[in-house]
PDB file of C-alpha atoms in Angstrom:
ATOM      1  CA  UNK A  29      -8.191   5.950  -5.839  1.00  0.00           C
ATOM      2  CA  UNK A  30      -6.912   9.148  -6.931  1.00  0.00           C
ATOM      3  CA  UNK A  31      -9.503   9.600  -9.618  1.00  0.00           C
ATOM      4  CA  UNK A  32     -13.312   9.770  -9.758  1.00  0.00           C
ATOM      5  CA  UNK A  33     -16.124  11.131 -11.963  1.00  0.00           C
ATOM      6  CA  UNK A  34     -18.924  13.541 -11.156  1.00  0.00           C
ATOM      7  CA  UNK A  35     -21.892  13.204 -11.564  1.00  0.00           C
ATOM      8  CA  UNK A  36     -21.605  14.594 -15.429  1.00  0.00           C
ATOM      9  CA  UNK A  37     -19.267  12.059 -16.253  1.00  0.00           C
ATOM     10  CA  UNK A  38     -16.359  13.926 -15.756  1.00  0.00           C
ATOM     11  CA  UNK A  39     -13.254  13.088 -14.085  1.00  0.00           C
ATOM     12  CA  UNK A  40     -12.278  14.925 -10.877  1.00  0.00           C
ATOM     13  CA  UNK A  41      -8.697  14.333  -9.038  1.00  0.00           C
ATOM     14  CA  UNK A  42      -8.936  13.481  -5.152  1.00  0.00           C
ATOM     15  CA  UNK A  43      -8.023  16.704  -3.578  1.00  0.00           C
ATOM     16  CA  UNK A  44      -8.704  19.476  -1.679  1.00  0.00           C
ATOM     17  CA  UNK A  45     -11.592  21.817  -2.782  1.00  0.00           C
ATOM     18  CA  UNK A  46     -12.833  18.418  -4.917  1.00  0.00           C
ATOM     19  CA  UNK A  47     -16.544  17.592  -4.149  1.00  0.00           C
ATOM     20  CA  UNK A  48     -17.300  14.787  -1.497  1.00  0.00           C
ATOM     21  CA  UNK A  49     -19.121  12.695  -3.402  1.00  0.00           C
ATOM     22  CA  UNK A  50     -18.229  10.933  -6.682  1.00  0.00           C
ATOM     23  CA  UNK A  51     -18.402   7.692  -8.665  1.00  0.00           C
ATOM     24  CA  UNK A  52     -15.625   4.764  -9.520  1.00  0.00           C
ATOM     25  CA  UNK A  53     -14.916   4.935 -12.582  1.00  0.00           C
ATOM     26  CA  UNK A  54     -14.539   1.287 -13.079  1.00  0.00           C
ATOM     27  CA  UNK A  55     -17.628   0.254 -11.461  1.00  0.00           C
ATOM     28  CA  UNK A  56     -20.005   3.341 -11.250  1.00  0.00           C
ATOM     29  CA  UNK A  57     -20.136   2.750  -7.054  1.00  0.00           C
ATOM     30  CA  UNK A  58     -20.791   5.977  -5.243  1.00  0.00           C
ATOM     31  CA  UNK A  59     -17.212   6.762  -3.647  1.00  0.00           C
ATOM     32  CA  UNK A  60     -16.499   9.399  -0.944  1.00  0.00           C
ATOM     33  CA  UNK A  61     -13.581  11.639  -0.755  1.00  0.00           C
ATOM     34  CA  UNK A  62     -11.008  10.796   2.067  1.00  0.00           C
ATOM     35  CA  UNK A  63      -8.264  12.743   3.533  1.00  0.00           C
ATOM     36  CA  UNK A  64      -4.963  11.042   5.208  1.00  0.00           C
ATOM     37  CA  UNK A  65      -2.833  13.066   7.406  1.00  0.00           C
ATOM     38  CA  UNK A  66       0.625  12.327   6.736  1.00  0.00           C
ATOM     39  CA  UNK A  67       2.860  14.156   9.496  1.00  0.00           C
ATOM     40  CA  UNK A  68       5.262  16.787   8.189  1.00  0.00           C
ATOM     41  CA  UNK A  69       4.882  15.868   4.227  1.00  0.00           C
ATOM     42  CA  UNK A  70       1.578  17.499   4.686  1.00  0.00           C
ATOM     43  CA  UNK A  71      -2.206  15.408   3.720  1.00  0.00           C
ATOM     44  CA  UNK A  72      -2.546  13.234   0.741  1.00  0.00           C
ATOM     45  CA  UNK A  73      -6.925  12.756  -0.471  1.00  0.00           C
ATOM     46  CA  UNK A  74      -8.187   9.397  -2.116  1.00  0.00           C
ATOM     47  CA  UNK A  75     -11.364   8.406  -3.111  1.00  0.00           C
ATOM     48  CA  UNK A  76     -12.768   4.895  -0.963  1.00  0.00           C
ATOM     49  CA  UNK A  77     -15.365   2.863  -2.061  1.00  0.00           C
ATOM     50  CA  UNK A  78     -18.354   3.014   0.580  1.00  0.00           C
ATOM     51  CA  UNK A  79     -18.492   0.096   2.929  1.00  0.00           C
ATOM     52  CA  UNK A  80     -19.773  -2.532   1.707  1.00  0.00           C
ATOM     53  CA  UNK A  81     -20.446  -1.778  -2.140  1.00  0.00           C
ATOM     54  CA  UNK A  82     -19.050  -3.541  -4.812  1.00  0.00           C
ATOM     55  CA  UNK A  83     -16.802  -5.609  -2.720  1.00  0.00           C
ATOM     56  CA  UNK A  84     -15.725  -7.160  -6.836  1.00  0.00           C
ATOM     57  CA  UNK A  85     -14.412  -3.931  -8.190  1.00  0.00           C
ATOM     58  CA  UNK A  86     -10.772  -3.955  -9.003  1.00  0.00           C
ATOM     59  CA  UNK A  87     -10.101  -0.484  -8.085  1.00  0.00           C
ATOM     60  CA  UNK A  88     -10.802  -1.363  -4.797  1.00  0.00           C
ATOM     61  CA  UNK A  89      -8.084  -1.310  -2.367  1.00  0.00           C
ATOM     62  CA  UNK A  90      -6.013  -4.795  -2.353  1.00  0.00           C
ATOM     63  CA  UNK A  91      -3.301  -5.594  -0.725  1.00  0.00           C
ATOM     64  CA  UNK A  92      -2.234  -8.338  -3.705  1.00  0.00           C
ATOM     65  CA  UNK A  93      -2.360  -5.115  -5.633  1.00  0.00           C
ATOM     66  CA  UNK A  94       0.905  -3.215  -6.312  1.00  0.00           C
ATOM     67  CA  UNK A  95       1.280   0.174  -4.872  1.00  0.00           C
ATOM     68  CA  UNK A  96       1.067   2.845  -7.496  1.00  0.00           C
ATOM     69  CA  UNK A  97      -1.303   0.899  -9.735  1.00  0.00           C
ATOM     70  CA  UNK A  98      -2.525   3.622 -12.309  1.00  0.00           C
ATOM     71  CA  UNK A  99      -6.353   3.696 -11.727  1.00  0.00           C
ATOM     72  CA  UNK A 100      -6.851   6.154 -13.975  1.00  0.00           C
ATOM     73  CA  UNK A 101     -10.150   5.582 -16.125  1.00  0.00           C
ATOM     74  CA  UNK A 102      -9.293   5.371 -20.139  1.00  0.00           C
ATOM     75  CA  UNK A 103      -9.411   8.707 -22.105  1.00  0.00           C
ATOM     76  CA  UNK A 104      -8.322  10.880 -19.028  1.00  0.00           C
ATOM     77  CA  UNK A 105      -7.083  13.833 -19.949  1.00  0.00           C
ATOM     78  CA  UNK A 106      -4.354  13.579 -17.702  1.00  0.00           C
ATOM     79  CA  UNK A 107      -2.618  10.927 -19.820  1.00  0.00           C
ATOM     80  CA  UNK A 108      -2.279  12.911 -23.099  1.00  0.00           C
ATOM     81  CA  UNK A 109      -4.984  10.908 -25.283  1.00  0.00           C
TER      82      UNK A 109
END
């Protein structure tokens, strides 16, 4: 996931600096900030879903899922509303 809230409720983007700990925001799981190397392009950060909890939760990685599925949560700033 690229998004996340804190524990205020607010949203927080996967990146570097962001805190290591957040929540889903569809499900309200505790998710943990991950970090991908990806050779020359540099490292891309996501937010994962601890092992194990809320197995249900569509933001959850699937692979029936298309890539690039916005999993933004409703109301984020970053889409204008």
């Amino acid at each position: 996931m690229k998004y996340a809230l804190d524990k205020s409720g607010q949203v927080i983007e996967a990146g570097e600096g962001s805190p290591t700990q957040g929540h889903c925001p569809q499900c309200g799981a505790p998710v943990i900030l991950r970090r991908r190397n990806n050779g020359k392009r540099g490292v891309t950060y996501f937010w994962r879903h601890q092992d194990g909890l809320n197995l249900d939760c569509p933001a959850r990685f699937s692979a029936a899922r298309p890539a690039g599925a916005d999993d933004r949560p409703e109301g984020d700033p970053a889409e204008g509303t």
